[in-house]
Coordinates of C-alpha atoms in Angstrom, one line a residue:
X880 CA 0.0 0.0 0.0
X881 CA 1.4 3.6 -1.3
X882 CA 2.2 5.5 1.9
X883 CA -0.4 8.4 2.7
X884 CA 1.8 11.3 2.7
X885 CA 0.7 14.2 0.2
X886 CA 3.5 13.7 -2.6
X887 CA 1.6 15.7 -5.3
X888 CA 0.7 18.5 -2.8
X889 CA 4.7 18.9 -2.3
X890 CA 5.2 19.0 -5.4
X891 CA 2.5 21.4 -7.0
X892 CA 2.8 24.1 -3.8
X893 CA 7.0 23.7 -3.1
X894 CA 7.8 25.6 -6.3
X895 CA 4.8 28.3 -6.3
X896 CA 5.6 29.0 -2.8
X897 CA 9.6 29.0 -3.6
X898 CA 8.6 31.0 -6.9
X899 CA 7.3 34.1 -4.8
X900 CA 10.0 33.6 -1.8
X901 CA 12.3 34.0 -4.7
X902 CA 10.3 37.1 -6.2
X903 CA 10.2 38.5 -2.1
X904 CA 14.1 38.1 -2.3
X905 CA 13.9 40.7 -4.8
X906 CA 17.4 41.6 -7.1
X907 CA 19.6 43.3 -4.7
X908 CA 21.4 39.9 -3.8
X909 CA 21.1 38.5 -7.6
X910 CA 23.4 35.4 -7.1
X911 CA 21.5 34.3 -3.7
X912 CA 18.0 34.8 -5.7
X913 CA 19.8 32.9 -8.3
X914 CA 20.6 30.1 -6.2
X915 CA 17.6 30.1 -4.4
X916 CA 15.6 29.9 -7.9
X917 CA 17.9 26.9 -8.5
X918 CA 17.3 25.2 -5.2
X919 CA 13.8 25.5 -5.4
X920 CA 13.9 23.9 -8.8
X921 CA 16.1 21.2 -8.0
X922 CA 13.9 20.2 -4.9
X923 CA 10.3 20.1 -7.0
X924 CA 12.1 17.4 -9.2
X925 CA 14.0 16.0 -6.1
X926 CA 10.1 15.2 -4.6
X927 CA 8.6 14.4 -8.1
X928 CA 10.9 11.5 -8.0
X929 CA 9.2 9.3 -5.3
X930 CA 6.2 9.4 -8.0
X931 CA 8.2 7.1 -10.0
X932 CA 9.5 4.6 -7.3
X933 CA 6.7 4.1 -5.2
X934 CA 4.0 4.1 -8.5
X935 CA 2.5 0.8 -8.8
X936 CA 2.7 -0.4 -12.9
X937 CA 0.6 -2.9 -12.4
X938 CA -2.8 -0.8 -12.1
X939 CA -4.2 1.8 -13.8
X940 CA -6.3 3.0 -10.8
X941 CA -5.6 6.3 -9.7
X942 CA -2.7 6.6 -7.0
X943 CA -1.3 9.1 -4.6
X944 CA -4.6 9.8 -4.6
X945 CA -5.2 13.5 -2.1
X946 CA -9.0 14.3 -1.4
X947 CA -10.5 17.2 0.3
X948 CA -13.6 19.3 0.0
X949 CA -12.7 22.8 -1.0
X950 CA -15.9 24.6 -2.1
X951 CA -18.6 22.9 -0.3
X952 CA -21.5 24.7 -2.0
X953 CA -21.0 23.7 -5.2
X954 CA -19.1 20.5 -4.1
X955 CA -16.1 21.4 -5.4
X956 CA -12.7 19.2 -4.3
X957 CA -9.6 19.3 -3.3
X958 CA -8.7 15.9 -5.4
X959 CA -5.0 15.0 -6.9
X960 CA -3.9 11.7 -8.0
X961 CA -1.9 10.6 -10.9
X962 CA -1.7 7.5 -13.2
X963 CA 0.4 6.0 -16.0
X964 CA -0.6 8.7 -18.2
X965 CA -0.1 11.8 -15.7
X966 CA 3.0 10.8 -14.1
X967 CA 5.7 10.6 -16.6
X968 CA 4.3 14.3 -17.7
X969 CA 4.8 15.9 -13.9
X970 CA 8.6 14.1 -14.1
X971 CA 9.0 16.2 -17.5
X972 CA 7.7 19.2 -16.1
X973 CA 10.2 19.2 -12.7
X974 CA 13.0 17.9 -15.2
X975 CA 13.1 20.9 -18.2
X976 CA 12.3 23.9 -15.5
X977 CA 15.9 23.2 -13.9
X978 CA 17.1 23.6 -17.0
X979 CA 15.2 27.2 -17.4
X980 CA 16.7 28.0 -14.4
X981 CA 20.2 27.5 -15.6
X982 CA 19.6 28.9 -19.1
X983 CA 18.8 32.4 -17.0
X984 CA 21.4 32.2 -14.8
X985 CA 23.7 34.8 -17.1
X986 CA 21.4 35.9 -19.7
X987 CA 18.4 37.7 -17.5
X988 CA 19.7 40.7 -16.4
X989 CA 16.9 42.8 -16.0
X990 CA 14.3 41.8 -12.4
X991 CA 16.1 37.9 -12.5
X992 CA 14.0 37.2 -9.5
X993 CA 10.7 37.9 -11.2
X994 CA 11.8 35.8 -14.5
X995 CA 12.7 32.6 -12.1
X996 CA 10.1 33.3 -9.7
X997 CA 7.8 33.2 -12.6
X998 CA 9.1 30.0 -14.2
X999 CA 8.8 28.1 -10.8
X1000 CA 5.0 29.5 -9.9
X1001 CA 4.1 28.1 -13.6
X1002 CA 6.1 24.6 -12.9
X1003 CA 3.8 24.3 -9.9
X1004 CA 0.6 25.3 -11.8
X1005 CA 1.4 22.9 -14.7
X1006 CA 2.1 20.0 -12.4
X1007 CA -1.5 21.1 -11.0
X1008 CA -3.2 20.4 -13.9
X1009 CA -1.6 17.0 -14.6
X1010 CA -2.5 16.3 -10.8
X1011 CA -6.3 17.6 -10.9
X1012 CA -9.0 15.2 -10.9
X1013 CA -11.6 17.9 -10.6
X1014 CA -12.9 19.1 -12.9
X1015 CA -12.6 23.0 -11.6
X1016 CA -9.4 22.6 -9.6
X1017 CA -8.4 21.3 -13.1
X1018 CA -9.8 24.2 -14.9
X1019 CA -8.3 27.1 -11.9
X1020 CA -5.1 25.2 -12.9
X1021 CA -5.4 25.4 -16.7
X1022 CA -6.5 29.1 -16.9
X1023 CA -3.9 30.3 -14.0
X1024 CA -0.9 29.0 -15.9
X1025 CA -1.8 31.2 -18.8
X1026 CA -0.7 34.3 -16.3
X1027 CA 2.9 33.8 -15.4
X1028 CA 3.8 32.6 -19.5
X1029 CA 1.7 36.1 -20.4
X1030 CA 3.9 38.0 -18.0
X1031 CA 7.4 36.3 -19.0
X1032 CA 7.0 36.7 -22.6
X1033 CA 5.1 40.5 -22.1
X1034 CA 8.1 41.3 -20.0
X1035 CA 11.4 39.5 -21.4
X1036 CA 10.2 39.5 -25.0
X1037 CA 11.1 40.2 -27.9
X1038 CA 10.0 43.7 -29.7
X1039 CA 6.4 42.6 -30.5
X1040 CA 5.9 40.9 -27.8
X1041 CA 2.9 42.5 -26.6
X1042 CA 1.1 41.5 -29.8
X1043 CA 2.4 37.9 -29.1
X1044 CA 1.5 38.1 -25.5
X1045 CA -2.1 39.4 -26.5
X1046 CA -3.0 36.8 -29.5
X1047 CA -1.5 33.8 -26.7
X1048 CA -4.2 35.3 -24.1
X1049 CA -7.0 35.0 -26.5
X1050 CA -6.3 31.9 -28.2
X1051 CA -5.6 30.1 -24.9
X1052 CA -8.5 32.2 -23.2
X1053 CA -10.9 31.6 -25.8
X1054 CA -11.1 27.9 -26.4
X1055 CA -11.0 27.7 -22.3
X1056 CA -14.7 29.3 -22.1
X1057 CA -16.2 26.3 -24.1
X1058 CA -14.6 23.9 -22.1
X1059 CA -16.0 25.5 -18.9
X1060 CA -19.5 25.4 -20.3
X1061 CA -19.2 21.7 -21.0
X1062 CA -17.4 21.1 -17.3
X1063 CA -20.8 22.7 -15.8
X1064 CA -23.3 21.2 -18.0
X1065 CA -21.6 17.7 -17.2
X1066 CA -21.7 18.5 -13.2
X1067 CA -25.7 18.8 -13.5
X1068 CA -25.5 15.7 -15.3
X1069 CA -23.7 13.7 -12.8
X1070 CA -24.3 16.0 -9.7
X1071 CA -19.6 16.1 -9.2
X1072 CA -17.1 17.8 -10.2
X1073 CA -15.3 14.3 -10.2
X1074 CA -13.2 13.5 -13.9
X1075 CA -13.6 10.0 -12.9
X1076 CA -17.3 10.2 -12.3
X1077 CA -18.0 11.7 -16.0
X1078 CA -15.7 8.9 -16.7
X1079 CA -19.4 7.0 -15.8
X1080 CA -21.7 9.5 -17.5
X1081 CA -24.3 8.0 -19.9
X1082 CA -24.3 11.0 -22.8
X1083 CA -26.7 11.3 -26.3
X1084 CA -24.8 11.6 -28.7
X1085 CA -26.0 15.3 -29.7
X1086 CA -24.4 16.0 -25.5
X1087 CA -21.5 14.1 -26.7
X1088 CA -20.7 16.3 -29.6
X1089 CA -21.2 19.3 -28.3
X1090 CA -19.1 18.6 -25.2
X1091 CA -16.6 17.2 -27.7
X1092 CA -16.5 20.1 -29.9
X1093 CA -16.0 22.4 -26.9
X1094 CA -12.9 19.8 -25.6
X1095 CA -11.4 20.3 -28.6
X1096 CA -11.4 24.2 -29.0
X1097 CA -9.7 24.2 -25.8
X1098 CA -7.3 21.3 -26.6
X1099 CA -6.5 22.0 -30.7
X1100 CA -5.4 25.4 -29.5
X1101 CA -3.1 24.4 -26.5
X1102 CA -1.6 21.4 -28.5
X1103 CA -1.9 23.5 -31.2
X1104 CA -3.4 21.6 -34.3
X1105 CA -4.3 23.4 -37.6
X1106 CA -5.4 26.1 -38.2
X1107 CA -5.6 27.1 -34.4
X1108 CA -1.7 27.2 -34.8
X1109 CA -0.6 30.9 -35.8
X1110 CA -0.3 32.1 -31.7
X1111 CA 2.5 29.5 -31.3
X1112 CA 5.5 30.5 -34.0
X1113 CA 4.4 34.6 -32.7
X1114 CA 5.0 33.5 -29.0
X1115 CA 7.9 31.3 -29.7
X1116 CA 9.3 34.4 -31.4
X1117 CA 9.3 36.9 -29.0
X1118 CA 9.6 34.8 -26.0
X1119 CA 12.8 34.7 -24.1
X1120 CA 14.7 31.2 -24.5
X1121 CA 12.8 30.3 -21.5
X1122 CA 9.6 31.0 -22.4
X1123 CA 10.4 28.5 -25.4
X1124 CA 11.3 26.0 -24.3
X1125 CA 8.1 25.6 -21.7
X1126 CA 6.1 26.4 -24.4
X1127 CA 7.2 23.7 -26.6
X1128 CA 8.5 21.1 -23.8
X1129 CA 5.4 21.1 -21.3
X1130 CA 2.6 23.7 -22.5
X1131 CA 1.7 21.8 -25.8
X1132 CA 1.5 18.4 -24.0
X1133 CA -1.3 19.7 -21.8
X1134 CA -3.6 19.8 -24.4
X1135 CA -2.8 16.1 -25.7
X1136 CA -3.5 15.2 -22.1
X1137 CA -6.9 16.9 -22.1
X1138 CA -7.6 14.4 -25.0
X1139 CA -6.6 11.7 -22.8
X1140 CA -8.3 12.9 -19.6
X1141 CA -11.5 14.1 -21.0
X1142 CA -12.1 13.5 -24.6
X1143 CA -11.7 9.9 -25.5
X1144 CA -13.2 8.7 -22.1
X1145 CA -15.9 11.1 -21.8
X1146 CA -17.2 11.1 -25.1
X1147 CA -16.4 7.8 -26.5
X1148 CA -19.0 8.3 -29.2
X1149 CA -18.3 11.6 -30.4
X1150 CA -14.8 10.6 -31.1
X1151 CA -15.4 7.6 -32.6
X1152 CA -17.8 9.7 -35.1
X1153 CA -15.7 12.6 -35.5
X1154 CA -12.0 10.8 -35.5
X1155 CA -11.8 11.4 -38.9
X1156 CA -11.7 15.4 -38.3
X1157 CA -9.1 14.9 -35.7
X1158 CA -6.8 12.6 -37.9
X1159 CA -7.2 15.1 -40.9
X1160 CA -6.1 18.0 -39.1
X1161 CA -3.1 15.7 -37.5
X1162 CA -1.9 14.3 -41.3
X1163 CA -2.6 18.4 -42.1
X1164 CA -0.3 19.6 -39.5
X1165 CA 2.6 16.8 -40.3
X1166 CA 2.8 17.3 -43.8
X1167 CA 1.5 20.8 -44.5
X1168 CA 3.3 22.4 -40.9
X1169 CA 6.5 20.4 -42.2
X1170 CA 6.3 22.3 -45.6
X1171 CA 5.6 25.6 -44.0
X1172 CA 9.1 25.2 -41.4
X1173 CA 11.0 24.5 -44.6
X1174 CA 10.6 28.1 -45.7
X1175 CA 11.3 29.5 -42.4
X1176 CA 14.7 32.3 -41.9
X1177 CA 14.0 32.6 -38.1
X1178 CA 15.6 29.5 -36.6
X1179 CA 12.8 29.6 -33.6
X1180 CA 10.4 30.2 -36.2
X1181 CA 11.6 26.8 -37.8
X1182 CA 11.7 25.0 -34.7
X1183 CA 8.4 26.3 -33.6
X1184 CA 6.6 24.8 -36.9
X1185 CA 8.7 22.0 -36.4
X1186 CA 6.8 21.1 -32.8
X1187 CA 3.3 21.7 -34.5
X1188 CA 3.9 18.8 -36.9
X1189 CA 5.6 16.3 -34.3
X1190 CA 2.1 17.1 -32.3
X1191 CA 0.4 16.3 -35.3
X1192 CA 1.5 12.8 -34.4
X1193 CA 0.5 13.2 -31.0
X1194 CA -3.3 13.3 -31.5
X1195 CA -2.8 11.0 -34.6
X1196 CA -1.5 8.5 -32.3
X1197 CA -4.7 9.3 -30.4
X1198 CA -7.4 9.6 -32.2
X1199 CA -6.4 6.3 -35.2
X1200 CA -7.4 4.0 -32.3
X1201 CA -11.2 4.1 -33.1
X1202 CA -10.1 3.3 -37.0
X1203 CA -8.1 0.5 -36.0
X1204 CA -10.8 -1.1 -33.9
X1205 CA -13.0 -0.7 -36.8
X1206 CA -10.8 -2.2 -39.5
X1207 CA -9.2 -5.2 -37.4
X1208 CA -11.8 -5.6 -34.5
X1209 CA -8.6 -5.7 -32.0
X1210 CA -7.5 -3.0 -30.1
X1211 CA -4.0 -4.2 -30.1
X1212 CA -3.1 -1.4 -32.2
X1213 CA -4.7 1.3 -30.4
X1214 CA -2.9 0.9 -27.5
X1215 CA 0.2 1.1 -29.4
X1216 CA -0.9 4.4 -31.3
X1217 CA -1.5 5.8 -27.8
X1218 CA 1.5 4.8 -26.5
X1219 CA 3.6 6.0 -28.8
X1220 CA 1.8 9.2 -28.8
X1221 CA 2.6 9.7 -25.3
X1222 CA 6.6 8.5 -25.9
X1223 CA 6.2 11.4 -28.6
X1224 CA 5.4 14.1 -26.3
X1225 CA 8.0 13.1 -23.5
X1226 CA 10.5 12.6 -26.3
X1227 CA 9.5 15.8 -27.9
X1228 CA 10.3 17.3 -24.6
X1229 CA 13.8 16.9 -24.3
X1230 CA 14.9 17.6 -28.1
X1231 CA 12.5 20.9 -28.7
X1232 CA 13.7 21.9 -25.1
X1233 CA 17.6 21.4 -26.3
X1234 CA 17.0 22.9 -29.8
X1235 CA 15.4 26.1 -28.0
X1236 CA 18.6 26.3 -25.4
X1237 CA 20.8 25.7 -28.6
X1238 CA 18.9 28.8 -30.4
X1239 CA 19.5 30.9 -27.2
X1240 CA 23.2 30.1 -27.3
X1241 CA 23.7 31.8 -30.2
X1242 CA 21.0 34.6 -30.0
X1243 CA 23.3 35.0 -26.6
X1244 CA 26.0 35.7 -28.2
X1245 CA 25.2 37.4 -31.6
X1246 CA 21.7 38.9 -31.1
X1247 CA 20.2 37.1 -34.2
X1248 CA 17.9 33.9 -34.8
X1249 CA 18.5 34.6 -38.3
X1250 CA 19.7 31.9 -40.5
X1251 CA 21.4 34.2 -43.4
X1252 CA 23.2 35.8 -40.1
X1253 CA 25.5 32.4 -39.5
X1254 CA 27.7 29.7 -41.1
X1255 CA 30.6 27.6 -40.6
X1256 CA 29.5 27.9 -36.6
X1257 CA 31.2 24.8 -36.1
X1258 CA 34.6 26.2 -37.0
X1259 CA 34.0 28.5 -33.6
X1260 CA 32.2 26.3 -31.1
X1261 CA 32.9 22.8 -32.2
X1262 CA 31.6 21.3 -29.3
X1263 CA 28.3 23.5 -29.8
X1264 CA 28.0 22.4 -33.4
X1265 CA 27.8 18.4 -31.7
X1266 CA 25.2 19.1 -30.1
X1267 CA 23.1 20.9 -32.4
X1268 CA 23.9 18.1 -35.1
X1269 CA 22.9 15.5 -32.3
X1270 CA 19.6 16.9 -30.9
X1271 CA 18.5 18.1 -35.3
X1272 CA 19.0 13.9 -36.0
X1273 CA 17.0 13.1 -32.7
X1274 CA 14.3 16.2 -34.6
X1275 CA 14.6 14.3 -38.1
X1276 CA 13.7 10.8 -36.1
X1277 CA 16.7 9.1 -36.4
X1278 CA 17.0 5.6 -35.1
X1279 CA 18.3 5.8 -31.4
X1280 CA 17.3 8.5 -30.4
X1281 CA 13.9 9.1 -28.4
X1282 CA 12.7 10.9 -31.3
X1283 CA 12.2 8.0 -33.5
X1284 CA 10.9 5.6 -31.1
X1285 CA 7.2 7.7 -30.9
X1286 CA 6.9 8.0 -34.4
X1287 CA 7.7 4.5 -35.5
X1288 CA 4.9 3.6 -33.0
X1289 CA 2.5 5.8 -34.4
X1290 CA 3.2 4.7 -38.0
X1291 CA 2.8 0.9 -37.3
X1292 CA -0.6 1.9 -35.5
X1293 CA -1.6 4.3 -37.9
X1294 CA -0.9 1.0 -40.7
X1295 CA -3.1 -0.8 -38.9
X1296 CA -6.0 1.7 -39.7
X1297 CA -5.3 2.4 -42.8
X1298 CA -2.1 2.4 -45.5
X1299 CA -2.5 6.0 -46.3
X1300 CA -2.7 7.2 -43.0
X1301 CA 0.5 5.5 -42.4
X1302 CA 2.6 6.4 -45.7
X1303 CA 0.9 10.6 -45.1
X1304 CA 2.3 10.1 -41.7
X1305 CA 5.4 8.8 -42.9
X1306 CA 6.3 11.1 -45.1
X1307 CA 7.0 13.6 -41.9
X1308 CA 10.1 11.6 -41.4
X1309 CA 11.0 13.3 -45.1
X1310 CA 10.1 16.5 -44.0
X1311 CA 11.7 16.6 -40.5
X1312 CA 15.0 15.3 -41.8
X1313 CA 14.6 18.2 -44.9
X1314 CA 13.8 21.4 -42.6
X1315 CA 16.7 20.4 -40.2
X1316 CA 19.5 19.4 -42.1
X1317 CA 18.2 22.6 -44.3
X1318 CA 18.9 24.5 -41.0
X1319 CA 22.0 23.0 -39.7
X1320 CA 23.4 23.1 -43.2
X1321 CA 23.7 26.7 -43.4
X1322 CA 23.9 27.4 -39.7
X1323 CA 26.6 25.0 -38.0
X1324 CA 28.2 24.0 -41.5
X1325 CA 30.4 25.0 -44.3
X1326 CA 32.9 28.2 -44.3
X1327 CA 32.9 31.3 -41.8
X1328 CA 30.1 33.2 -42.7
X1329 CA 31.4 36.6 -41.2
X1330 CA 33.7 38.0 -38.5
X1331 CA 30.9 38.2 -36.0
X1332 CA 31.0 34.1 -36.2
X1333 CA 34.1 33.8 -36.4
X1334 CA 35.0 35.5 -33.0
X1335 CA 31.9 33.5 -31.2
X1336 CA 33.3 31.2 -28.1
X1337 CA 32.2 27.5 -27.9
X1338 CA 30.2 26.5 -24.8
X1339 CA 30.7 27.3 -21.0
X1340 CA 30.2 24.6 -18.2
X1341 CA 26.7 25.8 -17.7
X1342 CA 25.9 25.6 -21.1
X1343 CA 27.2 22.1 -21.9
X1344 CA 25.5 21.0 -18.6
X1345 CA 22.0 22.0 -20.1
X1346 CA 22.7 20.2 -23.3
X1347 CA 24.6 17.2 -22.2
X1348 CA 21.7 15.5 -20.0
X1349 CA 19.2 16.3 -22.2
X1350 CA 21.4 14.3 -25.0
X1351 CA 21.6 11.8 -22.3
X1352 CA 17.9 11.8 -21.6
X1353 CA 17.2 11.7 -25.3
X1354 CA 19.7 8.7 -25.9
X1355 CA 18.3 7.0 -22.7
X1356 CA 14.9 6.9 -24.4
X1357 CA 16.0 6.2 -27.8
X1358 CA 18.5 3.4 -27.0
X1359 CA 15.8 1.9 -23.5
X1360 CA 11.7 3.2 -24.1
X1361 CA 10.7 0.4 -22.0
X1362 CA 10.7 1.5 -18.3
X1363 CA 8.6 4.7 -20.0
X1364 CA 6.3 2.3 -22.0
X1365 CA 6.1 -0.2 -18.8
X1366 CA 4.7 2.3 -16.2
X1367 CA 2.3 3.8 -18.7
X1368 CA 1.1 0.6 -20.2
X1369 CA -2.0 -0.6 -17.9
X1370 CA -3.6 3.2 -17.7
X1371 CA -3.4 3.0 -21.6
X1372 CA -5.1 -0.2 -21.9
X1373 CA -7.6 1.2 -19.6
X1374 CA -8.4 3.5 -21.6
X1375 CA -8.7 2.1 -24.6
X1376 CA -11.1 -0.5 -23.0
X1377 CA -13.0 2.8 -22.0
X1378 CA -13.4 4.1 -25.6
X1379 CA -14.5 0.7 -26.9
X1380 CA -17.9 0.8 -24.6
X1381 CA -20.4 3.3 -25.7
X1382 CA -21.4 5.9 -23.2
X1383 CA -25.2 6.7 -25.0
X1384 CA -27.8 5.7 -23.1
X1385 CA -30.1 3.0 -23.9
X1386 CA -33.1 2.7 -26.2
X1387 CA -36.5 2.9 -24.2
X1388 CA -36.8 -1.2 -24.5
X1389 CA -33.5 -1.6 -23.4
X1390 CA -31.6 -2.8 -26.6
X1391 CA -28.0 -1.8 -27.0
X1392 CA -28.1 1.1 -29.7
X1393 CA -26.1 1.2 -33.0
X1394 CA -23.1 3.2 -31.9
X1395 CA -22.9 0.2 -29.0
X1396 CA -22.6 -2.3 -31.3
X1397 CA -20.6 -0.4 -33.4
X1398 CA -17.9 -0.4 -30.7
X1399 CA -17.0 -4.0 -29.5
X1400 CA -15.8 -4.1 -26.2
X1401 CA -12.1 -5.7 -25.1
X1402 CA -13.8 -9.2 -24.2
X1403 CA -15.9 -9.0 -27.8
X1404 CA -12.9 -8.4 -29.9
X1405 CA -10.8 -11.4 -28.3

């Protein structure tokens, strides 16, 4: 038996309450407030870590489970718990902020202890929503997260970064409001606030679709999938390197979550109906995205577009399980495109986190993102131009490296479905491979491209710290996925035996309705 001591409460409230110590320390001592920032940091992922020991992988119920009523009235809870699915993403999220931390140590110059204190208060607000299993300590999570990101890149932007900061508000803020609506309408329904009790809800199909339609316009724009897309290369743009590399490592992955968490097991249905929407728009974003980031000059821009079409696997990996169910009346295959849709966000984690420091190094030292700007880096920073050729190949999918190991999944489950989902998807391992050699081509190789590059300095400790674990982290996957793939396993093949039983009520006599039969259960399709 797990011990009863509140893990995930030490973990969410350790770095928001460290985040404004360190903003109370204020900048008159800058190196303690640095340290402090670091320390804080280092101890969130130091108490995330008993998540993975003491997890059980051979259930997929709930665990470290903390309940409490909070707004009595409306019966409102205090609930946290975490499973296979929820777990690995709060490791991620403790892991990349030390890394933030460090990236500032040098750079922020201007009010350090409000830029740190900032990253740590959103590390504990993200690890809140992966924790939540209410439904509106979920949503205070999921709309308070969108404050400290607004005031990082409003404040340590770039020069439009108040239009960036702006168009991230509404985007974010917009698709929120529909999820709320649904959230309410689904409390009346099963008198909680509970996930896991509208887990249980009995939904027409007309509920379904609307609830799902509403899921999606807050998940497509947080992931983001076409066309709800444009906020992300503007934000990526101005942000600081920081600001980047949460946006891309954690921020995106908490709207593949909400499909996990709320769509596919709340509106079984609906997604089966409307998969074929969802996979478009993924095969849109992995082939059309791709083509977009191969006309890119700004290397964040590149790298931005770049992390819309590896998503595009995501919620392929997602959403082909109700096609492969149909086509081979197994759900062996599902479980795999899930899986390796979650190995694709952890995965995409460490490399777009690394590609984001590796753009800072240089915008560090020469002031320019700019591809025409560079050239023959290598010749300068040798060491530098490893690293960047390392974490592009892990980018491009190459074999050993976490960033294959998703995508392969995805493709075998998307074959499963259907050859042309499989051969579309494909063809982003093309793409990748084209937009990043394309990059480090003119960037890290060939001759000096000017005397501003040719005086650059390779890497400091710090620097090579950063990048070195997360190569490590991104061979470890590459080279070992199953621990990852172990622990998430039995939550995954929960839910897939959750999508495969239809949530619509039945008919007045009793009879299962079409959409029930329509969707075999585990036992059927043995």
């Amino acid at each position: 038996m797990l011990p009863q001591f509140p893990w995930l409460s030490l973990v969410i409230w350790l770095p928001i309450i460290g985040g404004f110590a360190v903003i109370a320390n204020g900048d008159k001592a800058a190196e303690f407030t640095k340290r402090l920032a670091l320390v804080v940091a280092v101890l969130a992922f130091v108490v995330s870590l008993p998540l993975w020991f003491l997890f059980d992988s051979s259930t997929a119920d709930m665990q470290f489970v903390e309940r409490a009523s909070w707004i009595p009235a409306i019966k409102v809870e205090y609930f946290l718990g975490v499973d296979g699915i929820s777990m690995p993403l709060i490791l991620l999220t403790t892991f990349i902020t030390i890394f933030v931390i460090i990236a500032g140590w040098e750079v922020i110059t201007y009010r350090p202890s409000y830029y740190m204190g900032a990253f740590l208060i959103m590390e504990g607000i993200m690890v809140g929503v992966f924790s939540a299993l209410d439904a509106i300590l979920f949503y205070f999570f999921w709309e308070a997260m969108l404050i400290p990101m607004f005031i990082i890149i409003g404040v340590w932007g770039g020069p439009n970064r108040v239009y960036a900061t702006i168009k991230f508000f509404l985007y974010t803020f917009f698709g929120s409001v529909f999820m709320l609506i649904a959230l309410i309408y689904m409390f009346f329904q099963a008198d909680s606030f509970s996930i896991l009790d509208f887990h249980g809800l009995q939904l027409g199909m007309s509920a379904q679709v609307l609830i799902f339609i509403a899921f999606l316009l807050a998940f497509a724009v947080k992931v983001p999938m076409f066309p709800v897309h444009t906020w992300l290369p503007d934000a990526h743009v101005e942000a600081p390197t920081g600001g980047s590399v949460i946006l891309a490592a954690i921020m995106l992955k908490i709207g593949g979550y909400g499909f996990l968490r709320f769509s596919l097991p709340i509106t079984p249905d609906a997604s089966a109906e409307l998969d074929w929407l969802i996979i478009t728009l993924s095969l849109i974003a992995v082939i059309y995205i791709g083509l977009v980031a191969l006309v890119q000059q700004d290397m964040k821009k590149l790298i931005a577009y770049s992390s819309i079409a590896h998503m595009g696997f995501v919620t392929l990996g997602f959403f082909v399980v109700f096609a492969i169910v149909r086509h081979t009346g197994s759900a062996e295959g599902a479980v795999m495109g899930i899986e390796g849709g979650m190995v694709q966000m952890i995965s995409h984690g460490f490399i777009s986190g690394a590609l984001f420091l590796c753009v800072g190094v240089l915008y560090d030292r020469m002031h320019s993102r700019q591809i025409a700007d560079y050239g023959g880096v290598i010749n300068t920073m040798p060491w530098f131009g490893a690293f960047v050729v390392f974490f592009a190949m892990a980018n491009a999918g190459l074999p050993g490296t976490s960033g294959f190991v998703g995508e392969f999944m995805v493709v075998l489950a998307a074959f499963r479905a259907d050859f042309w989902y499989a051969l579309l998807a494909a063809t982003t391992l093309i793409l990748a491979a084209a937009f990043t050699l394309w990059m480090v081509k003119r960037v890290i190789f060939g001759p000096v491209g000017n005397d501003q590059v040719a005086a650059l300095k390779d890497l400091d400790r710090r620097e090579t710290l950063n990048l070195g674990v997360l190569a490590a982290a991104t061979l470890a996957i590459g080279l070992w996925p199953k621990p990852l793939v172990d622990v998430m396993a039995p939550s995954i093949e929960h839910l897939v035996q959750q999508v495969q039983v239809s949530k619509l009520p039945p008919l007045a006599d009793g009879s299962a309705t079409v959409t029930q039969v329509a969707l075999p259960t585990a036992a059927a399709a043995e």
